[in-house]
Short mmCIF file of C-alpha atoms and ligand atoms in Angstrom, two decimals:
data_model
loop_
_atom_site.label_atom_id
_atom_site.label_comp_id
_atom_site.label_asym_id
_atom_site.label_seq_id
_atom_site.Cartn_x
_atom_site.Cartn_y
_atom_site.Cartn_z
CA UNK O 59 -20.20 -97.71 53.46
CA UNK O 60 -18.27 -94.50 52.95
CA UNK O 61 -17.45 -94.09 49.28
CA UNK O 62 -15.49 -91.55 47.22
CA UNK O 63 -15.98 -91.37 43.46
CA UNK O 64 -13.24 -89.51 41.59
CA UNK O 65 -14.43 -88.00 38.30
CA UNK O 66 -17.99 -86.74 37.81
CA UNK O 67 -18.44 -87.32 34.09
CA UNK O 68 -20.86 -89.73 32.42
CA UNK O 69 -19.67 -92.64 34.57
CA UNK O 70 -18.67 -91.01 37.87
CA UNK O 71 -21.76 -88.84 38.38
CA UNK O 72 -24.11 -91.76 37.71
CA UNK O 73 -22.07 -94.21 39.82
CA UNK O 74 -21.99 -91.79 42.76
CA UNK O 75 -25.72 -91.08 42.57
CA UNK O 76 -26.63 -94.77 42.28
CA UNK O 77 -24.40 -95.85 45.20
CA UNK O 78 -25.88 -93.12 47.41
CA UNK O 79 -29.38 -94.13 46.28
CA UNK O 80 -28.56 -97.67 47.45
CA UNK O 81 -27.68 -96.29 50.91
CA UNK O 82 -23.94 -95.62 50.81
CA UNK O 83 -22.50 -92.29 51.94
CA UNK O 84 -20.86 -90.84 48.84
CA UNK O 85 -18.57 -87.93 48.02
CA UNK O 86 -18.00 -87.17 44.34
CA UNK O 87 -14.74 -85.39 43.53
CA UNK O 88 -13.73 -83.63 40.34
CA UNK O 89 -10.85 -81.32 39.47
CA UNK O 90 -13.24 -79.30 37.29
CA UNK O 91 -14.79 -76.75 39.69
CA UNK O 92 -17.63 -75.93 37.29
CA UNK O 93 -18.89 -79.53 37.46
CA UNK O 94 -18.75 -79.55 41.26
CA UNK O 95 -20.51 -76.19 41.39
CA UNK O 96 -23.35 -77.51 39.23
CA UNK O 97 -23.68 -80.71 41.25
CA UNK O 98 -23.87 -78.70 44.47
CA UNK O 99 -26.77 -76.80 42.93
CA UNK O 100 -28.48 -80.11 42.14
CA UNK O 101 -27.74 -79.87 38.42
CA UNK O 102 -26.28 -82.75 36.42
CA UNK O 103 -22.96 -81.82 34.78
CA UNK O 104 -23.95 -83.89 31.74
CA UNK O 105 -27.26 -84.68 30.07
CA UNK O 106 -28.47 -88.03 31.34
CA UNK O 107 -32.20 -88.76 31.70
CA UNK O 108 -33.23 -89.15 35.36
CA UNK O 109 -29.88 -88.09 36.83
CA UNK O 110 -31.11 -84.90 38.49
CA UNK O 111 -34.07 -86.74 40.03
CA UNK O 112 -31.74 -89.48 41.26
CA UNK O 113 -29.36 -86.95 42.82
CA UNK O 114 -32.21 -85.66 44.97
CA UNK O 115 -33.09 -89.18 46.15
CA UNK O 116 -29.39 -89.97 46.66
CA UNK O 117 -29.13 -86.99 49.03
CA UNK O 118 -32.13 -88.21 51.00
CA UNK O 119 -30.98 -91.84 51.26
CA UNK O 120 -27.26 -92.52 51.74
CA UNK O 121 -26.26 -88.89 51.33
CA UNK O 122 -24.10 -87.37 48.63
CA UNK O 123 -21.79 -84.36 48.54
CA UNK O 124 -19.29 -82.89 46.13
CA UNK O 125 -15.73 -81.63 46.42
CA UNK O 126 -12.78 -80.52 44.34
CA UNK O 127 -10.28 -81.89 46.86
CA UNK O 128 -10.10 -85.62 47.44
CA UNK O 129 -8.00 -85.61 50.62
CA UNK O 130 -10.78 -85.49 53.23
CA UNK O 131 -13.17 -87.79 51.34
CA UNK O 132 -10.45 -90.41 50.69
CA UNK O 133 -9.43 -90.46 54.37
CA UNK O 134 -13.04 -90.99 55.39
CA UNK O 135 -13.77 -93.70 52.80
CA UNK O 136 -13.76 -97.50 52.73
CA UNK O 137 -14.01 -97.60 48.96
CA UNK O 138 -12.55 -95.14 46.45
CA UNK O 139 -13.64 -95.33 42.82
CA UNK O 140 -11.54 -93.93 40.01
CA UNK O 141 -13.85 -92.84 37.15
CA UNK O 142 -11.69 -90.32 35.30
CA UNK O 143 -11.41 -90.12 31.52
CA UNK O 144 -8.95 -92.26 29.56
CA UNK O 145 -9.16 -90.58 26.12
CA UNK O 146 -7.22 -91.86 23.13
CA UNK O 147 -3.80 -90.56 22.10
CA UNK O 148 -3.09 -90.17 18.36
CA UNK O 149 -1.23 -93.53 18.49
CA UNK O 150 -4.40 -95.35 19.59
CA UNK O 151 -3.00 -95.84 23.10
CA UNK O 152 -5.11 -94.68 26.06
CA UNK O 153 -4.00 -91.48 27.73
CA UNK O 154 -3.51 -92.54 31.33
CA UNK O 155 -2.44 -89.11 32.62
CA UNK O 156 -5.75 -88.48 34.47
CA UNK O 157 -5.75 -91.96 35.98
CA UNK O 158 -2.13 -91.56 37.08
CA UNK O 159 -2.81 -88.19 38.70
CA UNK O 160 -5.88 -89.56 40.50
CA UNK O 161 -4.09 -92.68 41.77
CA UNK O 162 -1.10 -90.70 43.08
CA UNK O 163 -3.39 -88.21 44.84
CA UNK O 164 -5.30 -91.08 46.46
CA UNK O 165 -1.99 -92.43 47.76
CA UNK O 166 -0.99 -89.01 49.05
CA UNK O 167 -4.30 -88.72 50.92
CA UNK O 168 -4.26 -92.17 52.53
CA UNK O 169 -3.29 -92.86 56.12
CA UNK O 170 -3.01 -96.04 58.15
CA UNK O 171 -6.36 -95.64 59.91
CA UNK O 172 -8.27 -98.32 57.96
CA UNK O 173 -8.16 -100.78 55.07
CA UNK O 174 -9.37 -99.12 51.87
CA UNK O 175 -10.23 -100.45 48.44
CA UNK O 176 -9.20 -98.46 45.38
CA UNK O 177 -11.49 -99.48 42.55
CA UNK O 178 -10.71 -98.67 38.98
CA UNK O 179 -13.88 -98.05 36.98
CA UNK O 180 -12.18 -96.20 34.15
CA UNK O 181 -11.51 -98.32 31.08
CA UNK O 182 -7.78 -98.87 31.12
CA UNK O 183 -5.41 -101.05 29.14
CA UNK O 184 -4.79 -104.52 30.44
CA UNK O 185 -2.29 -104.36 33.29
CA UNK O 186 -3.40 -100.99 34.61
CA UNK O 187 -4.65 -102.53 37.86
CA UNK O 188 -1.03 -103.16 38.74
CA UNK O 189 -0.21 -99.62 37.66
CA UNK O 190 -2.82 -98.19 40.06
CA UNK O 191 -1.28 -100.22 42.89
CA UNK O 192 2.20 -98.87 42.04
CA UNK O 193 0.97 -95.28 41.70
CA UNK O 194 -0.92 -95.32 44.98
CA UNK O 195 2.25 -96.61 46.69
CA UNK O 196 4.31 -93.89 45.00
CA UNK O 197 1.75 -91.30 46.11
CA UNK O 198 2.07 -92.50 49.71
CA UNK O 199 5.89 -92.31 49.57
CA UNK O 200 5.96 -88.89 47.91
CA UNK O 201 3.55 -87.36 50.43
CA UNK O 202 5.17 -88.85 53.52
CA UNK O 203 8.71 -90.04 52.79
CA UNK O 204 9.40 -90.64 56.50
CA UNK O 205 6.22 -92.56 57.23
CA UNK O 206 7.16 -96.03 58.46
CA UNK O 207 3.70 -97.35 59.40
CA UNK O 208 1.55 -99.54 57.18
CA UNK O 209 -1.00 -98.10 54.76
CA UNK O 210 -3.37 -100.96 54.04
CA UNK O 211 -5.26 -101.02 50.75
CA UNK O 212 -6.43 -103.35 48.00
CA UNK O 213 -6.89 -102.59 44.29
CA UNK O 214 -9.80 -103.83 42.19
CA UNK O 215 -10.92 -103.49 38.62
CA UNK O 216 -14.67 -102.97 38.26
CA UNK O 217 -15.34 -102.18 34.60
CA UNK O 218 -18.40 -100.14 33.73
CA UNK O 219 -20.89 -101.26 31.09
CA UNK O 220 -23.51 -98.48 31.32
CA UNK O 221 -24.85 -96.94 28.13
CA UNK O 222 -25.22 -93.18 27.98
CA UNK O 223 -28.90 -92.33 27.69
CA UNK O 224 -29.96 -95.29 29.86
CA UNK O 225 -27.12 -95.07 32.38
CA UNK O 226 -29.31 -95.13 35.49
CA UNK O 227 -31.26 -98.15 34.37
CA UNK O 228 -28.01 -99.90 33.41
CA UNK O 229 -26.37 -99.06 36.75
CA UNK O 230 -29.28 -100.16 38.93
CA UNK O 231 -30.12 -103.25 36.87
CA UNK O 232 -26.88 -104.37 35.25
CA UNK O 233 -26.66 -107.68 33.36
CA UNK O 234 -23.69 -108.51 35.57
CA UNK O 235 -21.16 -106.93 37.92
CA UNK O 236 -17.55 -107.72 37.10
CA UNK O 237 -14.98 -107.40 39.88
CA UNK O 238 -11.34 -108.28 39.38
CA UNK O 239 -9.14 -108.43 42.47
CA UNK O 240 -6.27 -110.46 43.81
CA UNK O 241 -7.18 -110.67 47.52
CA UNK O 242 -10.15 -111.94 49.50
CA UNK O 243 -10.58 -108.83 51.69
CA UNK O 244 -10.96 -106.56 48.68
CA UNK O 245 -13.47 -108.92 47.07
CA UNK O 246 -15.47 -109.23 50.29
CA UNK O 247 -15.73 -105.44 50.67
CA UNK O 248 -16.94 -105.03 47.10
CA UNK O 249 -19.46 -107.85 47.52
CA UNK O 250 -20.82 -105.96 50.54
CA UNK O 251 -20.89 -102.70 48.61
CA UNK O 252 -22.80 -104.28 45.72
CA UNK O 253 -25.07 -106.53 47.80
CA UNK O 254 -28.14 -104.26 47.29
CA UNK O 255 -27.64 -104.51 43.52
CA UNK O 256 -26.94 -108.24 43.58
CA UNK O 257 -30.03 -108.97 45.68
CA UNK O 258 -32.24 -106.31 44.03
CA UNK O 259 -34.15 -105.68 47.25
CA UNK O 260 -34.11 -101.86 47.05
CA UNK O 261 -37.20 -99.88 46.09
CA UNK O 262 -36.90 -98.92 42.47
CA UNK O 263 -37.19 -95.22 41.57
CA UNK O 264 -40.37 -94.35 39.66
CA UNK O 265 -38.41 -92.98 36.69
CA UNK O 266 -36.23 -96.12 36.42
CA UNK O 267 -38.46 -99.10 37.17
CA UNK O 268 -36.94 -102.52 37.74
CA UNK O 269 -37.33 -104.91 34.79
CA UNK O 270 -40.22 -107.25 35.61
CA UNK O 271 -38.29 -110.51 35.77
CA UNK O 272 -35.15 -109.21 37.47
CA UNK O 273 -34.64 -110.76 40.91
CA UNK O 274 -30.84 -110.91 41.20
CA UNK O 275 -27.72 -109.70 39.40
CA UNK O 276 -24.76 -112.08 39.01
CA UNK O 277 -21.32 -110.99 40.13
CA UNK O 278 -18.38 -112.28 38.11
CA UNK O 279 -15.19 -112.28 40.16
CA UNK O 280 -11.94 -112.58 38.26
CA UNK O 281 -8.31 -111.62 38.35
CA UNK O 282 -7.52 -107.95 37.77
CA UNK O 283 -6.29 -108.64 34.26
CA UNK O 284 -9.32 -110.69 33.23
CA UNK O 285 -11.67 -107.96 34.45
CA UNK O 286 -9.84 -105.37 32.37
CA UNK O 287 -9.91 -107.70 29.38
CA UNK O 288 -13.66 -108.37 29.81
CA UNK O 289 -14.37 -104.67 29.29
CA UNK O 290 -12.30 -104.50 26.10
CA UNK O 291 -13.65 -107.76 24.70
CA UNK O 292 -17.24 -106.65 25.33
CA UNK O 293 -16.81 -103.34 23.52
CA UNK O 294 -14.81 -104.92 20.70
CA UNK O 295 -17.54 -107.51 20.17
CA UNK O 296 -20.35 -104.94 20.18
CA UNK O 297 -18.46 -102.71 17.74
CA UNK O 298 -17.93 -105.76 15.58
CA UNK O 299 -21.63 -106.65 15.55
CA UNK O 300 -22.54 -103.19 14.24
CA UNK O 301 -19.67 -103.28 11.76
CA UNK O 302 -20.87 -106.67 10.54
CA UNK O 303 -24.38 -105.28 9.94
CA UNK O 304 -22.87 -102.37 8.04
CA UNK O 305 -20.85 -104.66 5.82
CA UNK O 306 -23.95 -106.77 5.15
CA UNK O 307 -25.85 -103.53 4.41
CA UNK O 308 -23.40 -102.57 1.71
CA UNK O 309 -23.76 -106.00 0.09
CA UNK O 310 -27.57 -105.86 0.45
CA UNK O 311 -27.68 -102.54 -1.36
CA UNK O 312 -25.81 -103.96 -4.35
CA UNK O 313 -27.75 -107.21 -4.64
CA UNK O 314 -31.21 -105.76 -4.05
CA UNK O 315 -31.92 -106.87 -0.46
CA UNK O 316 -33.00 -104.91 2.61
CA UNK O 317 -30.55 -105.17 5.51
CA UNK O 318 -33.23 -104.51 8.13
CA UNK O 319 -35.06 -107.65 6.95
CA UNK O 320 -31.83 -109.62 6.78
CA UNK O 321 -30.71 -108.64 10.30
CA UNK O 322 -34.12 -109.42 11.74
CA UNK O 323 -33.92 -112.79 10.03
CA UNK O 324 -30.55 -113.62 11.54
CA UNK O 325 -31.12 -111.92 14.91
CA UNK O 326 -33.99 -114.21 15.84
CA UNK O 327 -31.45 -117.02 15.93
CA UNK O 328 -30.76 -117.22 19.69
CA UNK O 329 -27.06 -117.79 19.02
CA UNK O 330 -26.88 -114.38 17.32
CA UNK O 331 -29.42 -112.16 19.12
CA UNK O 332 -31.21 -109.09 17.78
CA UNK O 333 -29.28 -106.34 19.62
CA UNK O 334 -26.60 -104.23 17.94
CA UNK O 335 -27.46 -105.37 14.43
CA UNK O 336 -28.76 -102.02 13.18
CA UNK O 337 -26.94 -100.95 10.06
CA UNK O 338 -26.29 -97.24 9.70
CA UNK O 339 -23.57 -94.68 9.26
CA UNK O 340 -21.34 -96.27 11.87
CA UNK O 341 -20.87 -96.19 15.59
CA UNK O 342 -19.36 -93.27 17.49
CA UNK O 343 -19.04 -92.16 21.08
CA UNK O 344 -16.26 -92.07 23.60
CA UNK O 345 -15.80 -95.81 24.01
CA UNK O 346 -15.87 -98.07 20.96
CA UNK O 347 -13.21 -96.34 18.87
CA UNK O 348 -10.95 -95.66 21.82
CA UNK O 349 -11.27 -99.13 23.31
CA UNK O 350 -10.88 -101.07 20.07
CA UNK O 351 -7.83 -98.96 19.13
CA UNK O 352 -6.37 -99.47 22.57
CA UNK O 353 -6.81 -103.25 22.34
CA UNK O 354 -5.17 -103.26 18.91
CA UNK O 355 -2.31 -101.34 20.47
CA UNK O 356 -2.00 -103.74 23.41
CA UNK O 357 -2.00 -106.73 21.03
CA UNK O 358 0.78 -104.99 19.07
CA UNK O 359 2.87 -104.62 22.21
CA UNK O 360 2.81 -108.41 22.46
CA UNK O 361 3.72 -108.89 18.79
CA UNK O 362 0.16 -109.76 17.76
CA UNK O 363 -1.80 -108.27 14.91
CA UNK O 364 -5.49 -108.04 15.86
CA UNK O 365 -6.85 -108.57 12.33
CA UNK O 366 -10.56 -108.62 13.16
CA UNK O 367 -10.32 -105.53 15.37
CA UNK O 368 -8.39 -103.59 12.73
CA UNK O 369 -10.96 -104.55 10.10
CA UNK O 370 -13.74 -103.45 12.42
CA UNK O 371 -12.18 -99.98 12.76
CA UNK O 372 -11.67 -99.73 8.99
CA UNK O 373 -15.28 -100.76 8.23
CA UNK O 374 -16.57 -98.11 10.60
CA UNK O 375 -14.38 -95.39 9.10
CA UNK O 376 -15.58 -96.25 5.60
CA UNK O 377 -19.22 -96.35 6.70
CA UNK O 378 -19.20 -92.71 7.74
CA UNK O 379 -18.14 -91.67 4.24
CA UNK O 380 -21.29 -93.28 2.82
CA UNK O 381 -23.42 -90.21 3.61
CA UNK O 382 -21.26 -88.04 1.40
CA UNK O 383 -21.31 -90.63 -1.40
CA UNK O 384 -25.10 -90.86 -1.23
CA UNK O 385 -25.47 -87.09 -1.29
CA UNK O 386 -23.17 -86.91 -4.31
CA UNK O 387 -25.22 -89.59 -6.08
CA UNK O 388 -28.40 -87.60 -5.51
CA UNK O 389 -27.18 -84.01 -5.91
CA UNK O 390 -23.99 -84.49 -8.02
CA UNK O 391 -22.49 -81.20 -6.83
CA UNK O 392 -22.34 -80.33 -3.14
CA UNK O 393 -20.72 -76.91 -3.47
CA UNK O 394 -23.27 -74.24 -2.63
CA UNK O 395 -25.92 -76.80 -1.64
CA UNK O 396 -27.67 -76.70 1.71
CA UNK O 397 -27.70 -79.91 3.70
CA UNK O 398 -29.72 -80.27 6.89
CA UNK O 399 -28.56 -82.66 9.60
CA UNK O 400 -31.08 -84.14 12.01
CA UNK O 401 -29.16 -85.08 15.14
CA UNK O 402 -25.63 -84.24 16.30
CA UNK O 403 -25.14 -86.41 19.42
CA UNK O 404 -23.40 -89.72 18.74
CA UNK O 405 -26.60 -91.48 19.75
CA UNK O 406 -30.03 -90.51 21.12
CA UNK O 407 -30.64 -89.42 24.72
CA UNK O 408 -27.20 -87.97 25.32
CA UNK O 409 -25.40 -84.69 24.70
CA UNK O 410 -22.13 -86.54 24.11
CA UNK O 411 -20.41 -85.56 20.87
CA UNK O 412 -17.20 -87.50 21.34
CA UNK O 413 -16.35 -89.21 18.04
CA UNK O 414 -19.86 -88.41 16.77
CA UNK O 415 -20.34 -89.18 13.05
CA UNK O 416 -22.21 -85.85 12.73
CA UNK O 417 -18.98 -83.89 13.27
CA UNK O 418 -17.09 -85.69 10.55
CA UNK O 419 -20.01 -85.43 8.13
CA UNK O 420 -20.52 -81.71 8.82
CA UNK O 421 -16.81 -81.00 8.50
CA UNK O 422 -16.56 -82.82 5.17
CA UNK O 423 -19.67 -81.12 3.77
CA UNK O 424 -18.41 -77.67 4.78
CA UNK O 425 -15.00 -78.47 3.31
CA UNK O 426 -16.74 -79.39 0.05
CA UNK O 427 -18.50 -76.04 -0.06
CA UNK O 428 -21.93 -77.03 1.27
CA UNK O 429 -23.93 -75.00 3.79
CA UNK O 430 -24.90 -77.11 6.79
CA UNK O 431 -27.97 -76.56 8.96
CA UNK O 432 -28.48 -78.72 12.03
CA UNK O 433 -30.95 -79.54 14.73
CA UNK O 434 -30.47 -81.75 17.78
CA UNK O 435 -32.91 -81.84 20.69
CA UNK O 436 -30.14 -81.76 23.34
CA UNK O 437 -26.60 -81.59 21.97
CA UNK O 438 -26.59 -78.17 20.23
CA UNK O 439 -25.22 -76.24 23.22
CA UNK O 440 -22.46 -78.79 23.68
CA UNK O 441 -21.65 -78.58 19.96
CA UNK O 442 -21.49 -74.78 19.97
CA UNK O 443 -19.23 -74.86 23.01
CA UNK O 444 -16.95 -77.74 22.05
CA UNK O 445 -16.74 -77.12 18.30
CA UNK O 446 -16.81 -73.36 17.73
CA UNK O 447 -14.82 -73.92 14.52
CA UNK O 448 -17.71 -75.80 12.90
CA UNK O 449 -19.71 -73.35 10.79
CA UNK O 450 -23.15 -74.83 11.40
CA UNK O 451 -26.44 -72.98 11.29
CA UNK O 452 -28.22 -74.20 14.42
CA UNK O 453 -32.00 -74.45 14.04
CA UNK O 454 -34.80 -74.56 16.59
CA UNK O 455 -36.45 -77.67 15.27
CA UNK O 456 -36.39 -80.22 12.48
CA UNK O 457 -38.81 -78.26 10.30
CA UNK O 458 -36.71 -75.11 10.34
CA UNK O 459 -33.57 -77.15 9.65
CA UNK O 460 -35.26 -78.53 6.53
CA UNK O 461 -36.29 -75.07 5.29
CA UNK O 462 -35.07 -74.67 1.67
CA UNK O 463 -32.51 -77.47 2.12
CA UNK O 464 -31.34 -79.53 -0.84
CA UNK O 465 -31.04 -82.66 1.24
CA UNK O 466 -31.84 -83.89 4.72
CA UNK O 467 -29.62 -86.39 6.55
CA UNK O 468 -30.93 -88.30 9.54
CA UNK O 469 -27.77 -88.67 11.61
CA UNK O 470 -29.04 -89.55 15.12
CA UNK O 471 -32.19 -91.60 15.64
CA UNK O 472 -33.79 -89.45 18.38
CA UNK O 473 -37.23 -90.95 19.08
CA UNK O 474 -38.95 -87.61 18.31
CA UNK O 475 -37.68 -87.77 14.72
CA UNK O 476 -39.68 -90.95 14.13
CA UNK O 477 -42.87 -88.90 14.70
CA UNK O 478 -42.04 -86.11 12.27
CA UNK O 479 -44.61 -85.24 9.66
CA UNK O 480 -42.63 -86.26 6.61
CA UNK O 481 -44.95 -84.53 4.15
CA UNK O 482 -44.47 -81.24 5.98
CA UNK O 483 -40.75 -81.75 6.10
CA UNK O 484 -40.43 -82.58 2.40
CA UNK O 485 -42.69 -79.63 1.53
CA UNK O 486 -40.26 -77.14 3.05
CA UNK O 487 -37.26 -78.30 1.09
CA UNK O 488 -35.80 -77.11 -2.22
CA UNK O 489 -35.17 -80.64 -3.13
CA UNK O 490 -36.66 -83.41 -1.00
CA UNK O 491 -33.69 -85.78 -0.77
CA UNK O 492 -33.63 -87.82 2.44
CA UNK O 493 -30.57 -89.82 3.47
CA UNK O 494 -31.74 -91.92 6.39
CA UNK O 495 -28.46 -92.72 8.09
CA UNK O 496 -30.10 -94.87 10.77
CA UNK O 497 -32.88 -96.57 8.79
CA UNK O 498 -35.38 -94.84 11.07
CA UNK O 499 -38.08 -94.20 8.48
CA UNK O 500 -40.19 -96.59 6.49
CA UNK O 501 -38.89 -96.20 2.90
CA UNK O 502 -42.25 -96.46 1.20
CA UNK O 503 -43.91 -94.04 3.58
CA UNK O 504 -41.09 -91.55 3.11
CA UNK O 505 -41.45 -91.87 -0.69
CA UNK O 506 -45.21 -91.44 -0.45
CA UNK O 507 -44.58 -88.25 1.57
CA UNK O 508 -42.64 -86.89 -1.38
CA UNK O 509 -39.07 -87.77 -0.44
CA UNK O 510 -36.40 -89.12 -2.69
CA UNK O 511 -35.47 -91.62 0.07
CA UNK O 512 -32.31 -93.57 0.53
CA UNK O 513 -31.44 -95.57 3.64
CA UNK O 514 -28.46 -97.75 4.45
CA UNK O 515 -28.48 -101.20 2.88
CA UNK O 516 -32.07 -100.88 1.64
CA UNK O 517 -32.17 -101.41 -2.08
CA UNK O 518 -35.04 -99.87 -4.05
CA UNK O 519 -37.64 -102.55 -4.77
CA UNK O 520 -37.51 -103.71 -8.40
CA UNK O 521 -40.15 -102.10 -10.59
CA UNK O 522 -43.35 -104.09 -10.35
CA UNK O 523 -42.17 -106.14 -7.36
CA UNK O 524 -44.87 -106.39 -4.74
CA UNK O 525 -43.80 -106.24 -1.13
CA UNK O 526 -45.49 -108.00 1.71
CA UNK O 527 -45.81 -106.00 4.90
CA UNK O 528 -43.40 -107.30 7.54
CA UNK O 529 -44.28 -107.15 11.18
N1 NAD C 1218 -19.12 -92.71 28.97
C1 NAD C 1218 -19.46 -93.97 28.93
O1 NAD C 1218 -20.52 -94.34 28.42
C2 NAD C 1218 -18.57 -95.02 29.55
C3 NAD C 1218 -19.06 -96.32 29.72
C4 NAD C 1218 -18.22 -97.26 30.30
C5 NAD C 1218 -16.92 -96.93 30.66
N2 NAD C 1218 -16.47 -95.66 30.46
C6 NAD C 1218 -15.10 -95.33 30.90
O2 NAD C 1218 -15.19 -94.61 32.12
C7 NAD C 1218 -14.17 -93.61 32.19
C8 NAD C 1218 -14.80 -92.24 32.40
O3 NAD C 1218 -15.57 -91.95 31.27
P1 NAD C 1218 -16.55 -90.68 31.21
O4 NAD C 1218 -17.29 -90.77 29.94
O5 NAD C 1218 -17.29 -90.60 32.50
O6 NAD C 1218 -15.46 -89.49 31.15
P2 NAD C 1218 -15.72 -87.92 31.32
O7 NAD C 1218 -14.68 -87.28 30.51
O8 NAD C 1218 -17.17 -87.61 31.08
O9 NAD C 1218 -15.46 -87.66 32.87
C9 NAD C 1218 -14.22 -87.75 33.47
C10 NAD C 1218 -14.17 -86.75 34.61
O10 NAD C 1218 -12.97 -86.95 35.35
C11 NAD C 1218 -12.51 -85.67 35.80
N3 NAD C 1218 -11.11 -85.80 36.19
C12 NAD C 1218 -10.02 -85.94 35.42
N4 NAD C 1218 -8.90 -86.04 36.17
C13 NAD C 1218 -9.30 -85.98 37.46
C14 NAD C 1218 -8.63 -86.05 38.72
N5 NAD C 1218 -7.32 -86.24 38.79
N6 NAD C 1218 -9.35 -85.93 39.84
C15 NAD C 1218 -10.69 -85.76 39.79
N7 NAD C 1218 -11.37 -85.70 38.63
C16 NAD C 1218 -10.70 -85.81 37.49
C17 NAD C 1218 -12.78 -84.77 34.63
O11 NAD C 1218 -12.81 -83.41 35.02
C18 NAD C 1218 -14.14 -85.29 34.16
O12 NAD C 1218 -15.21 -84.59 34.77
C19 NAD C 1218 -13.38 -93.74 30.89
O13 NAD C 1218 -12.27 -94.56 31.11
C20 NAD C 1218 -14.36 -94.42 29.95
O14 NAD C 1218 -13.71 -95.17 28.96
C21 NAD C 1218 -17.27 -94.69 29.92
#
């Protein structure tokens, strides 16, 4: 099929590359010329493992090209994806300005030559499917007020569940595909589009192998509104799971338990599951905060108070402050101290800093008079560029970040940090305090290496208490 993907960020670039890899002919459109320029040169506009390799294969298979103008691509397409940003407004509402502009431009570009499906992949408040339909119609009218023919199109909601850092794997081997639409033609076209994914018959790329037992992917077809609600409920539930672990962690710390043991103990219950139960300094990223706030806002519009969702946001906010509290407990005074941060990205394997806990922690420390050194394997350039106001000393590696620091805070659990030589690290510091914000290190090993270690929800063993090794 001929496909246009509007927006080449974390979702659009990956979606476009995957659809072309599956054999569709794709044009990716973005209003940001620098992103299109990079893509034309074969460079990914964002850091996502495997994306550049996939772009090459996408070009060889279905074919992929890039444009700043959507008119030609939309006219030539059967399916048009909207994957533009929907960032939060200060009120918690989603900013739909980019979506509105994209939908109107799609309308303005459409003609009566064929039936087209406009698919909304951006996460938008419940009811936005109808809004896209209205905006496309308005776009058609504005562009050609005298046009009396019929412009045939359907609108679908196709929420995205990919995780940054494993976006290609998640897009090629999703747990499910959700499609919300109100008419059979639209659904049939999207079933055809996604058939290669549903049937899993394509050759898997070497850098993103198919999970061994995966033979088919279910498609869940719903109304537009249910599809939009599925996306919000999924993110709200995941945010809640992490928030729950964090609340348990805080209780564990007071009563002398270890939250990692407790979460393992509950996660093995099939009704609960082990994923998303890692306690830490709170979730971040472009989705959870924005989507939970947006759902709270939508509930409010209907006179409902979303108590659990509001609590989940509050728990996460409080959790981020824990790093500062722990540093104060260990160092008493932060003014004039040097604190080293390991990791800036909101999670490993991405350069995304949106709502990253690191930013809030760094800002607070600097405000309190501390000097902040930082190292991140990938996100330092993005941080320099997007947050020039943040007075961080960027370091070339973890060891140089730790040099003469009074405390080290593990903020992002990049896999390479797990292999650090802790003795070396502690040896370089003024004061070997380690706040392990993601419970990455083994507490006893870190203490043996010379660190004054504190994790999240991991109480110090009582004097004389023997601990059995857990596996
Ligand atoms: N990032 C994720 O992990 C993720 C996962 C699932 C869903 N989502 C949702 O997907 C949507 C996109 O997220 P993202 O992280 O890819 O955003 P992003 O900010 O990385 O990318 C959005 C892109 O859209 C472009 N754009 C804006 N207006 C445009 C227009 N009128 N025409 C063409 N291009 C335009 C921007 O220049 C930008 O490159 C959001 O609604 C988000 O909530 C994101």
